PDB file of C-alpha atoms in Angstrom:
ATOM      1  CA  UNK A 944      10.141  10.627  -1.587  1.00 44.00           C
ATOM      2  CA  UNK A 945       7.785   7.944  -2.917  1.00 46.00           C
ATOM      3  CA  UNK A 946       5.139   8.924  -0.362  1.00 43.00           C
ATOM      4  CA  UNK A 947       4.797  12.320  -2.013  1.00 43.00           C
ATOM      5  CA  UNK A 948       4.800  11.045  -5.582  1.00 41.00           C
ATOM      6  CA  UNK A 949       1.124  10.181  -5.672  1.00 39.00           C
ATOM      7  CA  UNK A 950      -0.181  12.094  -2.693  1.00 41.00           C
ATOM      8  CA  UNK A 951      -2.778  13.980  -4.670  1.00 40.00           C
ATOM      9  CA  UNK A 952      -6.453  13.818  -3.982  1.00 38.00           C
ATOM     10  CA  UNK A 953      -8.344  12.140  -6.801  1.00 37.00           C
ATOM     11  CA  UNK A 954     -12.033  12.048  -7.416  1.00 37.00           C
ATOM     12  CA  UNK A 955     -13.343   8.556  -6.732  1.00 37.00           C
ATOM     13  CA  UNK A 956     -16.757   8.989  -8.268  1.00 38.00           C
ATOM     14  CA  UNK A 957     -19.121  11.567  -9.603  1.00 37.00           C
ATOM     15  CA  UNK A 958     -20.712  13.278  -6.649  1.00 39.00           C
ATOM     16  CA  UNK A 959     -24.327  14.328  -6.814  1.00 34.00           C
ATOM     17  CA  UNK A 960     -25.540  16.715  -4.144  1.00 36.00           C
ATOM     18  CA  UNK A 961     -29.239  16.498  -3.383  1.00 36.00           C
ATOM     19  CA  UNK A 962     -30.589  19.921  -2.524  1.00 36.00           C
ATOM     20  CA  UNK A 963     -32.593  20.123   0.672  1.00 40.00           C
ATOM     21  CA  UNK A 964     -35.437  22.413   1.605  1.00 42.00           C
ATOM     22  CA  UNK A 965     -34.638  25.423   3.818  1.00 44.00           C
ATOM     23  CA  UNK A 966     -34.656  24.506   7.464  1.00 46.00           C
ATOM     24  CA  UNK A 967     -33.675  20.904   6.814  1.00 43.00           C
ATOM     25  CA  UNK A 968     -32.066  19.310   9.895  1.00 45.00           C
ATOM     26  CA  UNK A 969     -29.327  17.793   7.749  1.00 42.00           C
ATOM     27  CA  UNK A 970     -26.039  19.629   8.133  1.00 41.00           C
ATOM     28  CA  UNK A 971     -23.331  19.896   5.438  1.00 43.00           C
ATOM     29  CA  UNK A 972     -21.335  16.737   4.877  1.00 44.00           C
ATOM     30  CA  UNK A 973     -18.164  17.993   6.557  1.00 46.00           C
ATOM     31  CA  UNK A 974     -20.145  18.513   9.764  1.00 40.00           C
ATOM     32  CA  UNK A 975     -21.551  14.988   9.778  1.00 52.00           C
ATOM     33  CA  UNK A 976     -18.586  12.620  10.146  1.00 54.00           C
ATOM     34  CA  UNK A 977     -19.271   8.874  10.108  1.00 56.00           C
ATOM     35  CA  UNK A 978     -19.700   7.116  13.408  1.00 69.00           C
ATOM     36  CA  UNK A 979     -16.457   5.493  14.482  1.00 72.00           C
ATOM     37  CA  UNK A 980     -17.018   4.733  18.132  1.00 72.00           C
ATOM     38  CA  UNK A 981     -14.128   2.291  18.527  1.00 80.00           C
ATOM     39  CA  UNK A 982     -11.842   4.068  16.017  1.00 85.00           C
ATOM     40  CA  UNK A 983     -12.047   0.942  13.868  1.00 83.00           C
ATOM     41  CA  UNK A 984     -12.128   2.873  10.595  1.00 86.00           C
ATOM     42  CA  UNK A 985      -9.250   5.063  11.754  1.00 91.00           C
ATOM     43  CA  UNK A 986      -7.118   2.040  12.665  1.00 92.00           C
ATOM     44  CA  UNK A 987      -8.023   0.303   9.406  1.00 91.00           C
ATOM     45  CA  UNK A 988      -6.772   3.315   7.455  1.00 93.00           C
ATOM     46  CA  UNK A 989      -3.579   3.356   9.523  1.00 96.00           C
ATOM     47  CA  UNK A 990      -3.070  -0.261   8.453  1.00 95.00           C
ATOM     48  CA  UNK A 991      -3.869   0.754   4.880  1.00 95.00           C
ATOM     49  CA  UNK A 992      -0.936   3.161   4.986  1.00 95.00           C
ATOM     50  CA  UNK A 993       1.228   0.372   6.365  1.00 97.00           C
ATOM     51  CA  UNK A 994       0.013  -2.102   3.759  1.00 95.00           C
ATOM     52  CA  UNK A 995       0.770  -0.127   0.612  1.00 94.00           C
ATOM     53  CA  UNK A 996       4.186   1.224   1.647  1.00 95.00           C
ATOM     54  CA  UNK A 997       5.583  -1.794   3.490  1.00 97.00           C
ATOM     55  CA  UNK A 998       6.416  -3.840   0.331  1.00 96.00           C
ATOM     56  CA  UNK A 999       8.692  -1.135  -1.076  1.00 96.00           C
ATOM     57  CA  UNK A1000      10.300  -0.571   2.318  1.00 96.00           C
ATOM     58  CA  UNK A1001      10.940  -4.310   2.560  1.00 96.00           C
ATOM     59  CA  UNK A1002      13.052  -4.288  -0.599  1.00 96.00           C
ATOM     60  CA  UNK A1003      15.031  -1.216   0.412  1.00 94.00           C
ATOM     61  CA  UNK A1004      15.595  -2.360   4.002  1.00 96.00           C
ATOM     62  CA  UNK A1005      17.007  -5.686   2.793  1.00 95.00           C
ATOM     63  CA  UNK A1006      19.826  -3.730   1.149  1.00 92.00           C
ATOM     64  CA  UNK A1007      22.485  -5.764   2.973  1.00 93.00           C
ATOM     65  CA  UNK A1008      21.260  -8.997   1.383  1.00 95.00           C
ATOM     66  CA  UNK A1009      21.032  -7.585  -2.135  1.00 95.00           C
ATOM     67  CA  UNK A1010      24.434  -5.904  -1.947  1.00 94.00           C
ATOM     68  CA  UNK A1011      26.045  -9.130  -0.760  1.00 94.00           C
ATOM     69  CA  UNK A1012      24.361 -11.142  -3.494  1.00 94.00           C
ATOM     70  CA  UNK A1013      25.076  -8.606  -6.243  1.00 95.00           C
ATOM     71  CA  UNK A1014      28.434  -7.059  -5.296  1.00 94.00           C
ATOM     72  CA  UNK A1015      29.906  -4.191  -7.304  1.00 93.00           C
ATOM     73  CA  UNK A1016      26.491  -3.335  -8.739  1.00 95.00           C
ATOM     74  CA  UNK A1017      24.083  -0.435  -8.296  1.00 95.00           C
ATOM     75  CA  UNK A1018      21.198  -2.676  -7.243  1.00 94.00           C
ATOM     76  CA  UNK A1019      19.794  -0.269  -4.635  1.00 92.00           C
ATOM     77  CA  UNK A1020      19.977   2.742  -6.958  1.00 95.00           C
ATOM     78  CA  UNK A1021      18.376   0.731  -9.755  1.00 96.00           C
ATOM     79  CA  UNK A1022      15.555  -0.387  -7.453  1.00 96.00           C
ATOM     80  CA  UNK A1023      14.825   3.195  -6.423  1.00 95.00           C
ATOM     81  CA  UNK A1024      14.913   4.425 -10.010  1.00 97.00           C
ATOM     82  CA  UNK A1025      12.601   1.665 -11.250  1.00 97.00           C
ATOM     83  CA  UNK A1026      10.197   2.296  -8.378  1.00 97.00           C
ATOM     84  CA  UNK A1027       9.993   6.048  -8.996  1.00 96.00           C
ATOM     85  CA  UNK A1028       9.467   5.730 -12.751  1.00 97.00           C
ATOM     86  CA  UNK A1029       6.867   2.982 -12.396  1.00 97.00           C
ATOM     87  CA  UNK A1030       5.070   4.858  -9.627  1.00 95.00           C
ATOM     88  CA  UNK A1031       4.805   7.950 -11.821  1.00 95.00           C
ATOM     89  CA  UNK A1032       3.292   5.956 -14.671  1.00 94.00           C
ATOM     90  CA  UNK A1033       0.959   4.190 -12.235  1.00 93.00           C
ATOM     91  CA  UNK A1034      -0.379   7.515 -10.948  1.00 91.00           C
ATOM     92  CA  UNK A1035      -1.147   8.641 -14.493  1.00 91.00           C
ATOM     93  CA  UNK A1036      -2.888   5.373 -15.365  1.00 88.00           C
ATOM     94  CA  UNK A1037      -4.803   5.342 -12.080  1.00 85.00           C
ATOM     95  CA  UNK A1038      -6.114   8.864 -12.687  1.00 85.00           C
ATOM     96  CA  UNK A1039      -7.222   7.886 -16.188  1.00 85.00           C
ATOM     97  CA  UNK A1040      -9.058   4.799 -14.929  1.00 82.00           C
ATOM     98  CA  UNK A1041     -10.490   6.337 -11.768  1.00 81.00           C
ATOM     99  CA  UNK A1042     -13.944   6.625 -13.343  1.00 82.00           C
ATOM    100  CA  UNK A1043     -13.724   3.160 -14.906  1.00 88.00           C
ATOM    101  CA  UNK A1044     -12.588   0.829 -12.131  1.00 88.00           C
ATOM    102  CA  UNK A1045     -14.298   0.877  -8.721  1.00 90.00           C
ATOM    103  CA  UNK A1046     -12.298   1.835  -5.657  1.00 89.00           C
ATOM    104  CA  UNK A1047     -12.433  -1.645  -4.144  1.00 89.00           C
ATOM    105  CA  UNK A1048     -11.180  -3.244  -7.366  1.00 91.00           C
ATOM    106  CA  UNK A1049      -8.153  -0.945  -7.491  1.00 92.00           C
ATOM    107  CA  UNK A1050      -7.290  -1.485  -3.835  1.00 93.00           C
ATOM    108  CA  UNK A1051      -7.656  -5.264  -4.119  1.00 93.00           C
ATOM    109  CA  UNK A1052      -5.533  -5.248  -7.270  1.00 94.00           C
ATOM    110  CA  UNK A1053      -2.755  -3.406  -5.438  1.00 94.00           C
ATOM    111  CA  UNK A1054      -2.810  -5.704  -2.430  1.00 96.00           C
ATOM    112  CA  UNK A1055      -2.716  -8.861  -4.542  1.00 95.00           C
ATOM    113  CA  UNK A1056       0.191  -7.584  -6.630  1.00 95.00           C
ATOM    114  CA  UNK A1057       2.204  -6.693  -3.533  1.00 95.00           C
ATOM    115  CA  UNK A1058       1.417  -9.960  -1.771  1.00 96.00           C
ATOM    116  CA  UNK A1059       2.234 -12.154  -4.769  1.00 96.00           C
ATOM    117  CA  UNK A1060       5.463 -10.303  -5.567  1.00 96.00           C
ATOM    118  CA  UNK A1061       6.806 -10.396  -2.010  1.00 96.00           C
ATOM    119  CA  UNK A1062       5.980 -14.096  -1.750  1.00 96.00           C
ATOM    120  CA  UNK A1063       7.651 -14.776  -5.100  1.00 96.00           C
ATOM    121  CA  UNK A1064      10.849 -12.997  -4.068  1.00 96.00           C
ATOM    122  CA  UNK A1065      10.893 -14.726  -0.677  1.00 96.00           C
ATOM    123  CA  UNK A1066      10.541 -18.231  -2.108  1.00 95.00           C
ATOM    124  CA  UNK A1067      12.055 -18.146  -5.596  1.00 95.00           C
ATOM    125  CA  UNK A1068      14.799 -15.546  -5.230  1.00 93.00           C
ATOM    126  CA  UNK A1069      15.818 -15.885  -1.567  1.00 95.00           C
ATOM    127  CA  UNK A1070      14.922 -19.426  -0.480  1.00 94.00           C
ATOM    128  CA  UNK A1071      15.363 -21.523  -3.623  1.00 92.00           C
ATOM    129  CA  UNK A1072      17.834 -19.177  -5.356  1.00 91.00           C
ATOM    130  CA  UNK A1073      16.414 -20.295  -8.673  1.00 91.00           C
ATOM    131  CA  UNK A1074      17.953 -17.583 -10.837  1.00 92.00           C
ATOM    132  CA  UNK A1075      21.452 -17.049 -12.114  1.00 92.00           C
ATOM    133  CA  UNK A1076      23.200 -13.788 -11.279  1.00 92.00           C
ATOM    134  CA  UNK A1077      22.067 -11.645 -14.210  1.00 94.00           C
ATOM    135  CA  UNK A1078      18.594 -13.167 -14.388  1.00 95.00           C
ATOM    136  CA  UNK A1079      18.106 -12.692 -10.652  1.00 95.00           C
ATOM    137  CA  UNK A1080      19.200  -9.065 -10.895  1.00 96.00           C
ATOM    138  CA  UNK A1081      16.637  -8.403 -13.608  1.00 96.00           C
ATOM    139  CA  UNK A1082      13.956 -10.376 -11.761  1.00 96.00           C
ATOM    140  CA  UNK A1083      14.377  -8.174  -8.693  1.00 96.00           C
ATOM    141  CA  UNK A1084      13.971  -5.023 -10.768  1.00 97.00           C
ATOM    142  CA  UNK A1085      10.828  -6.444 -12.372  1.00 97.00           C
ATOM    143  CA  UNK A1086       9.550  -7.334  -8.900  1.00 97.00           C
ATOM    144  CA  UNK A1087      10.111  -3.804  -7.608  1.00 97.00           C
ATOM    145  CA  UNK A1088       8.299  -2.430 -10.673  1.00 97.00           C
ATOM    146  CA  UNK A1089       5.286  -4.657  -9.977  1.00 97.00           C
ATOM    147  CA  UNK A1090       5.315  -3.628  -6.319  1.00 96.00           C
ATOM    148  CA  UNK A1091       5.482   0.036  -7.361  1.00 96.00           C
ATOM    149  CA  UNK A1092       2.448  -0.411  -9.605  1.00 95.00           C
ATOM    150  CA  UNK A1093       0.373  -2.079  -6.908  1.00 94.00           C
ATOM    151  CA  UNK A1094       1.434   0.224  -4.086  1.00 95.00           C
ATOM    152  CA  UNK A1095       0.906   3.426  -6.061  1.00 94.00           C
ATOM    153  CA  UNK A1096      -2.568   2.413  -7.204  1.00 93.00           C
ATOM    154  CA  UNK A1097      -3.444   1.694  -3.572  1.00 94.00           C
ATOM    155  CA  UNK A1098      -1.871   4.899  -2.307  1.00 93.00           C
ATOM    156  CA  UNK A1099      -3.640   7.261  -4.684  1.00 91.00           C
ATOM    157  CA  UNK A1100      -6.915   5.371  -4.205  1.00 91.00           C
ATOM    158  CA  UNK A1101      -6.777   5.540  -0.412  1.00 93.00           C
ATOM    159  CA  UNK A1102      -5.926   9.243  -0.444  1.00 93.00           C
ATOM    160  CA  UNK A1103      -8.763   9.892  -2.842  1.00 88.00           C
ATOM    161  CA  UNK A1104     -11.084   7.926  -0.585  1.00 88.00           C
ATOM    162  CA  UNK A1105     -10.061   9.763   2.586  1.00 91.00           C
ATOM    163  CA  UNK A1106     -10.477  13.120   0.834  1.00 90.00           C
ATOM    164  CA  UNK A1107     -14.229  12.482   1.133  1.00 88.00           C
ATOM    165  CA  UNK A1108     -13.914  11.843   4.874  1.00 88.00           C
ATOM    166  CA  UNK A1109     -12.989  14.142   7.767  1.00 90.00           C
ATOM    167  CA  UNK A1110      -9.334  15.175   7.772  1.00 91.00           C
ATOM    168  CA  UNK A1111      -8.360  12.861  10.638  1.00 92.00           C
ATOM    169  CA  UNK A1112      -8.754   9.890   8.298  1.00 93.00           C
ATOM    170  CA  UNK A1113      -6.221  11.317   5.856  1.00 95.00           C
ATOM    171  CA  UNK A1114      -3.908  11.739   8.828  1.00 95.00           C
ATOM    172  CA  UNK A1115      -4.495   8.062   9.656  1.00 95.00           C
ATOM    173  CA  UNK A1116      -3.152   6.965   6.259  1.00 96.00           C
ATOM    174  CA  UNK A1117      -0.124   9.231   6.649  1.00 96.00           C
ATOM    175  CA  UNK A1118       0.521   7.759  10.093  1.00 97.00           C
ATOM    176  CA  UNK A1119       0.431   4.289   8.581  1.00 96.00           C
ATOM    177  CA  UNK A1120       3.010   5.289   5.979  1.00 96.00           C
ATOM    178  CA  UNK A1121       5.365   6.414   8.729  1.00 95.00           C
ATOM    179  CA  UNK A1122       4.684   3.285  10.761  1.00 97.00           C
ATOM    180  CA  UNK A1123       5.554   1.091   7.766  1.00 97.00           C
ATOM    181  CA  UNK A1124       9.179   2.209   7.859  1.00 95.00           C
ATOM    182  CA  UNK A1125       9.418   1.623  11.603  1.00 97.00           C
ATOM    183  CA  UNK A1126       7.874  -1.849  11.359  1.00 97.00           C
ATOM    184  CA  UNK A1127      10.122  -2.926   8.495  1.00 97.00           C
ATOM    185  CA  UNK A1128      13.244  -1.674  10.272  1.00 96.00           C
ATOM    186  CA  UNK A1129      12.274  -3.486  13.470  1.00 97.00           C
ATOM    187  CA  UNK A1130      11.535  -6.608  11.436  1.00 97.00           C
ATOM    188  CA  UNK A1131      14.978  -6.538   9.835  1.00 97.00           C
ATOM    189  CA  UNK A1132      16.773  -5.931  13.134  1.00 97.00           C
ATOM    190  CA  UNK A1133      14.965  -8.800  14.861  1.00 97.00           C
ATOM    191  CA  UNK A1134      15.380 -11.304  12.036  1.00 97.00           C
ATOM    192  CA  UNK A1135      19.108 -10.587  11.781  1.00 96.00           C
ATOM    193  CA  UNK A1136      19.440 -10.896  15.553  1.00 96.00           C
ATOM    194  CA  UNK A1137      17.615 -14.236  15.627  1.00 95.00           C
ATOM    195  CA  UNK A1138      19.376 -15.894  12.679  1.00 95.00           C
ATOM    196  CA  UNK A1139      22.983 -15.461  11.642  1.00 93.00           C
ATOM    197  CA  UNK A1140      22.537 -17.072   8.246  1.00 94.00           C
ATOM    198  CA  UNK A1141      21.987 -14.225   5.767  1.00 94.00           C
ATOM    199  CA  UNK A1142      19.713 -16.188   3.471  1.00 94.00           C
ATOM    200  CA  UNK A1143      17.526 -17.578   6.260  1.00 96.00           C
ATOM    201  CA  UNK A1144      17.065 -14.290   8.093  1.00 96.00           C
ATOM    202  CA  UNK A1145      16.210 -12.570   4.803  1.00 97.00           C
ATOM    203  CA  UNK A1146      13.684 -15.297   4.015  1.00 97.00           C
ATOM    204  CA  UNK A1147      12.091 -14.834   7.437  1.00 97.00           C
ATOM    205  CA  UNK A1148      12.153 -11.062   6.936  1.00 97.00           C
ATOM    206  CA  UNK A1149      10.208 -11.258   3.667  1.00 97.00           C
ATOM    207  CA  UNK A1150       7.760 -13.827   5.043  1.00 97.00           C
ATOM    208  CA  UNK A1151       6.946 -11.520   7.959  1.00 97.00           C
ATOM    209  CA  UNK A1152       6.361  -8.697   5.469  1.00 97.00           C
ATOM    210  CA  UNK A1153       4.064 -10.952   3.435  1.00 97.00           C
ATOM    211  CA  UNK A1154       2.099 -11.780   6.585  1.00 97.00           C
ATOM    212  CA  UNK A1155       1.693  -8.120   7.531  1.00 97.00           C
ATOM    213  CA  UNK A1156       0.481  -7.188   4.038  1.00 97.00           C
ATOM    214  CA  UNK A1157      -2.053 -10.013   4.087  1.00 96.00           C
ATOM    215  CA  UNK A1158      -3.232  -8.963   7.554  1.00 95.00           C
ATOM    216  CA  UNK A1159      -3.765  -5.389   6.346  1.00 95.00           C
ATOM    217  CA  UNK A1160      -5.738  -6.671   3.364  1.00 95.00           C
ATOM    218  CA  UNK A1161      -7.963  -8.931   5.473  1.00 93.00           C
ATOM    219  CA  UNK A1162      -8.734  -6.114   7.912  1.00 91.00           C
ATOM    220  CA  UNK A1163      -9.561  -3.834   4.996  1.00 90.00           C
ATOM    221  CA  UNK A1164     -12.001  -6.398   3.598  1.00 90.00           C
ATOM    222  CA  UNK A1165     -13.678  -6.820   6.975  1.00 87.00           C
ATOM    223  CA  UNK A1166     -14.066  -3.071   7.494  1.00 81.00           C
ATOM    224  CA  UNK A1167     -15.237  -2.590   3.927  1.00 80.00           C
ATOM    225  CA  UNK A1168     -18.361  -4.583   4.759  1.00 76.00           C
ATOM    226  CA  UNK A1169     -19.415  -2.220   7.514  1.00 68.00           C
ATOM    227  CA  UNK A1170     -21.404   0.939   7.025  1.00 51.00           C
ATOM    228  CA  UNK A1171     -18.770   2.914   8.881  1.00 44.00           C
ATOM    229  CA  UNK A1172     -16.386   2.648   5.940  1.00 44.00           C
ATOM    230  CA  UNK A1173     -18.901   3.668   3.291  1.00 51.00           C
ATOM    231  CA  UNK A1174     -18.626   7.239   1.904  1.00 48.00           C
ATOM    232  CA  UNK A1175     -22.445   7.473   1.976  1.00 48.00           C
ATOM    233  CA  UNK A1176     -22.303   7.488   5.759  1.00 43.00           C
ATOM    234  CA  UNK A1177     -20.837  10.969   5.743  1.00 43.00           C
ATOM    235  CA  UNK A1178     -24.280  12.488   5.586  1.00 40.00           C
ATOM    236  CA  UNK A1179     -27.716  11.962   4.209  1.00 39.00           C
ATOM    237  CA  UNK A1180     -27.486  14.801   1.698  1.00 37.00           C
ATOM    238  CA  UNK A1181     -24.710  13.412  -0.488  1.00 36.00           C
ATOM    239  CA  UNK A1182     -24.859  10.458  -2.818  1.00 34.00           C
ATOM    240  CA  UNK A1183     -22.082   8.816  -4.783  1.00 35.00           C
ATOM    241  CA  UNK A1184     -22.781   7.033  -8.046  1.00 35.00           C
TER     242      UNK A1184
END
């Protein structure tokens, strides 16, 4: 559902094609994929798919905790509704700002929002239980809206980025999205099996999610510094401003 909301290819920058003389040895860009000998770029994009969808999945998978804490409410429905509406607005804003904000800025912005929000919910809402019932309910909806903003900006940016790469890299991001659901489900099963206390196992669950998101972000930063991840490496006859 949410995966398809912003799965449109967006233009990441104005592309200027430099015409070559007849007989030039340079082939068209789609025939000159970047070198990825160890599949490092592929794996990094798999983790990118995990990183931007895992925060939302973490909220939805912890449905047992939220339903116990807010009984006789529509907390799960409200979370889904807030996420969808915010994600739609985020796609529109992201497309308007695509020529204004660099790709790396948008991706970093999304990661930081997701990381900070998950950490806030884990500590303030779950561990310290700082909010009263109604305030906590609203705080969770605000948190899911912030996560939706960050995740959707990342999602549309990564799909726009991979649209300039060979198709296997788009498939890598899609694989990561699928893996995010599996990882979150396994995380919830294990944390509930290890700890019987609902609050403690939910705290551990969110902290593991925070760690995974941070790991995905760190790996993205490391790979971003290599030439393999640069769009210019597609071929020598295409430049991106």
